[in-house]
Short mmCIF file of C-alpha atoms and ligand atoms in Angstrom, two decimals:
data_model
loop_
_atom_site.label_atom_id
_atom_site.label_comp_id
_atom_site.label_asym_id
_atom_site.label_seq_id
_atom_site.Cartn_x
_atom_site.Cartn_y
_atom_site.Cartn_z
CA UNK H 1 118.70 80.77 103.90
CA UNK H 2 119.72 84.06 106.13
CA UNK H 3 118.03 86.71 107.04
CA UNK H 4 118.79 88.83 103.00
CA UNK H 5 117.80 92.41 102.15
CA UNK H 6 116.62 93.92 99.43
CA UNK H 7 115.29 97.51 98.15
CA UNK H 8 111.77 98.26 96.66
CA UNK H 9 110.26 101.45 94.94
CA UNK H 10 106.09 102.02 94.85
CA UNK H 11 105.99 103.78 91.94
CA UNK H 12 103.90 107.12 91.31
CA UNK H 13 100.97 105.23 89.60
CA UNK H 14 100.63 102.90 92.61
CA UNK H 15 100.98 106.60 94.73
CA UNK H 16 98.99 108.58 92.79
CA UNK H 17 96.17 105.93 93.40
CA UNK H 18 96.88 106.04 96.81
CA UNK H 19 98.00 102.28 97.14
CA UNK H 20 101.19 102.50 99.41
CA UNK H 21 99.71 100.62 102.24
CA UNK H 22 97.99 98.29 99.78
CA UNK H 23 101.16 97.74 98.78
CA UNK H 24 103.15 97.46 101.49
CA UNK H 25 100.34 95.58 102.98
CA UNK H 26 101.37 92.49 99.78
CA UNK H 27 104.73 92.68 100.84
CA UNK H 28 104.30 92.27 104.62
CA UNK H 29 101.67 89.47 103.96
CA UNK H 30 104.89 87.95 101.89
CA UNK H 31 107.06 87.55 104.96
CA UNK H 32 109.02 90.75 104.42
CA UNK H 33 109.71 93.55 106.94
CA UNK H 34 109.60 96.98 105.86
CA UNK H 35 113.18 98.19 107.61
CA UNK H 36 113.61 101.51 105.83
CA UNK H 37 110.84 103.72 104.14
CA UNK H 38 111.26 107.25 102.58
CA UNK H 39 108.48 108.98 100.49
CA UNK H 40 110.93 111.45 97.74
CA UNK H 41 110.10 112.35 94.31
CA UNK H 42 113.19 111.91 92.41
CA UNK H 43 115.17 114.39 90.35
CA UNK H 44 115.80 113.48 86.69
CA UNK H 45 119.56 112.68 87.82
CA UNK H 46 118.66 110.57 90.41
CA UNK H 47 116.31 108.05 88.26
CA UNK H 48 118.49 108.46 85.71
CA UNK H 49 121.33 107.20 87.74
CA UNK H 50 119.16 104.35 89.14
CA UNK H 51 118.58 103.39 86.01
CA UNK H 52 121.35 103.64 84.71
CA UNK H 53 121.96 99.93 83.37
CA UNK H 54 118.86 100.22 81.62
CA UNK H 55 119.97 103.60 79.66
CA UNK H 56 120.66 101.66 76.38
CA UNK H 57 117.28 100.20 76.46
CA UNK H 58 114.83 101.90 74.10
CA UNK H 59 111.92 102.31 77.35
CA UNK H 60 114.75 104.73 78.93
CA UNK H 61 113.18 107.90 78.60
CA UNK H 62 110.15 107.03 79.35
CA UNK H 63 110.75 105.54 82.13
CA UNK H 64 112.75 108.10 83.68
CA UNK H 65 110.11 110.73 83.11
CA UNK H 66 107.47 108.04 84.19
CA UNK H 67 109.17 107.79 87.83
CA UNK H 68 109.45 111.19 88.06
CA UNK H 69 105.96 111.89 87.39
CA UNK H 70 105.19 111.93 90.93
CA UNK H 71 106.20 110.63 94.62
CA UNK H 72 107.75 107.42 95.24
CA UNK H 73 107.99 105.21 98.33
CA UNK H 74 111.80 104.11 98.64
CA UNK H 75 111.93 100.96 101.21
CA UNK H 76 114.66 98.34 102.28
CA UNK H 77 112.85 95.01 102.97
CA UNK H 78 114.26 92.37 105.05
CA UNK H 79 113.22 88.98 105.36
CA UNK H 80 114.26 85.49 104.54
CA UNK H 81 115.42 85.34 101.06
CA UNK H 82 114.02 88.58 100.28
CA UNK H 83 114.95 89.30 97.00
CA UNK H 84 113.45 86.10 95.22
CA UNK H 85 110.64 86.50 97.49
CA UNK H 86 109.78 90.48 96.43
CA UNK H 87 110.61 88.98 92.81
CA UNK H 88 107.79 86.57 93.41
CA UNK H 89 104.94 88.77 95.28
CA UNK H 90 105.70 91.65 92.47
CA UNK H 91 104.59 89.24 89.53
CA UNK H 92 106.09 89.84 85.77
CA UNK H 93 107.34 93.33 84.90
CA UNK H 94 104.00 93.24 82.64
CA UNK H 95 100.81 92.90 84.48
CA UNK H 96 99.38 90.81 81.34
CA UNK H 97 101.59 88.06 82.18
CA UNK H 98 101.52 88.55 86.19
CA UNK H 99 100.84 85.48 88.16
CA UNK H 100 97.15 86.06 90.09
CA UNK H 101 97.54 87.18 93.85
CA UNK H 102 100.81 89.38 92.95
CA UNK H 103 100.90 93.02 93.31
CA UNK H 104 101.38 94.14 89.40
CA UNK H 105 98.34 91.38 88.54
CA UNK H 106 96.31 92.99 91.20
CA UNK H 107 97.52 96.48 90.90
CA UNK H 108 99.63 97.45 87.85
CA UNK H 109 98.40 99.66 84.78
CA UNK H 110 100.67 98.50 82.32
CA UNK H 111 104.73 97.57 81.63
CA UNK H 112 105.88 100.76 82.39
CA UNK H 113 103.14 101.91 85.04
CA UNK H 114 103.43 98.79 87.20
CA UNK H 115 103.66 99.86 90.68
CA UNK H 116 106.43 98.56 91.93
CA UNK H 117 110.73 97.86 91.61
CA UNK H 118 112.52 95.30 93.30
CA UNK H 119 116.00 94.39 93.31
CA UNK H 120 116.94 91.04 90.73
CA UNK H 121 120.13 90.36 92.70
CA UNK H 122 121.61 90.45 96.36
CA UNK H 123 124.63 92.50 94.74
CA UNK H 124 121.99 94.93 93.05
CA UNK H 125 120.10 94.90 96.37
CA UNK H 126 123.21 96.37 98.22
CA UNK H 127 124.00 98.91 95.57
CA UNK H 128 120.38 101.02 95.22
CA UNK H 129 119.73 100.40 98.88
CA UNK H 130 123.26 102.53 99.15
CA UNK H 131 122.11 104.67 96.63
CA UNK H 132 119.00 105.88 98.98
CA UNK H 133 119.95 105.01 102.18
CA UNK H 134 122.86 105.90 104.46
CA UNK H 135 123.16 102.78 107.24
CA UNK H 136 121.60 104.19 110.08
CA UNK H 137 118.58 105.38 108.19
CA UNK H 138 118.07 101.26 108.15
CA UNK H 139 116.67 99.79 111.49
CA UNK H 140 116.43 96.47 111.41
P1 LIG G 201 112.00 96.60 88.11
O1 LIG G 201 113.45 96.67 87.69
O2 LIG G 201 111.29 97.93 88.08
O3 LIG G 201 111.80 95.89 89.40
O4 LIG G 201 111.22 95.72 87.06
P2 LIG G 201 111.70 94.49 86.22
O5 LIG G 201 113.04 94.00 86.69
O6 LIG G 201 110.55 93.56 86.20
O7 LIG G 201 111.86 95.14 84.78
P3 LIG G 201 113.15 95.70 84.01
O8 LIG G 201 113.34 94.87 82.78
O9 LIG G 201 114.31 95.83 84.98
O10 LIG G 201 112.66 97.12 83.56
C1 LIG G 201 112.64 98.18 84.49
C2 LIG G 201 111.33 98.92 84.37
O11 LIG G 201 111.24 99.52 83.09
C3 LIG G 201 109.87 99.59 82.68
N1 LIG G 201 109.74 98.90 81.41
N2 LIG G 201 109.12 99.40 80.39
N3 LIG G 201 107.97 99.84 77.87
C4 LIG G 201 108.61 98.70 78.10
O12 LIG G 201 108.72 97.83 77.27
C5 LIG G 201 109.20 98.51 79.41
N4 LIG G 201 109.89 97.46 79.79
C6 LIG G 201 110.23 97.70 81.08
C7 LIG G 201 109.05 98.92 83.76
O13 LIG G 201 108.60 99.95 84.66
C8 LIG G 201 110.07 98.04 84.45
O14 LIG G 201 109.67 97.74 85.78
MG1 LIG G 202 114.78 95.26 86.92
#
């Protein structure tokens, strides 16, 4: 497998708790190399352009004003098949149902307030790390 990227948010609870190294700490530990980092708190537009595939979904709204409830950490992570891998160390999208050892088991508050995003798909990967991140902000 080749070196893959992928792009990751720390969401405000895992911020507001003051858990960004924590964090970034899991996804080191998981073989993945922080390439890019910016911490932003996002304008309504901008999470609800990033989320804009889920805008059907009825958790929309809340989600939107959840990640702009305060600061995020927007990263690129590079590593050997780094998108399955991320998938893996973040656990389930609900902490309930989180495999032990991953960061929403050992961090998240709930569904919505669960710490992290990562990308589900190389293609996905290269489109929000474009939509943060102009090339030479990423040193790999
Ligand atoms: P993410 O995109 O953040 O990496 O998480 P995911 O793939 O595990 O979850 P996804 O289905 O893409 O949903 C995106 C985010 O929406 C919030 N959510 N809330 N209230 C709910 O039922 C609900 N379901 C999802 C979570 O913050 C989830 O990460
Ligand atoms: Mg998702």
């Amino acid at each position: 497998m080749a070196t893959e990227r992928t792009f990751s948010i720390i969401k405000p609870d895992a911020t507001r708790r003051n858990l960004t190294g924590a964090v970034t700490k899991m996804l080191e530990d998981a073989g993945l190399r922080v390439v890019a980092s910016r911490r932003i708190h996002m304008t309504r537009e901008q999470a609800e352009g990033f989320y804009a595939v889920h805008k059907e979904r009825p958790f929309f709204n809340d989600l939107v004003s959840f990640m702009i409830s305060g600061p995020v950490v927007v990263q690129v992570l590079e590593g050997e098949n780094a998108v399955a891998k991320n998938r893996e160390v973040m656990g389930a999208t609900n902490p309930a149902n989180a495999e032990e050892g991953t960061i929403r088991k050992t961090h998240a508050e709930s569904i919505e307030a669960n710490s992290v995003h990562g990308s589900d798909s190389a293609e996905n990967a290269a489109i929000e790390i474009a939509y943060f991140f102009k090339p030479e902000e990423i040193v790999g």
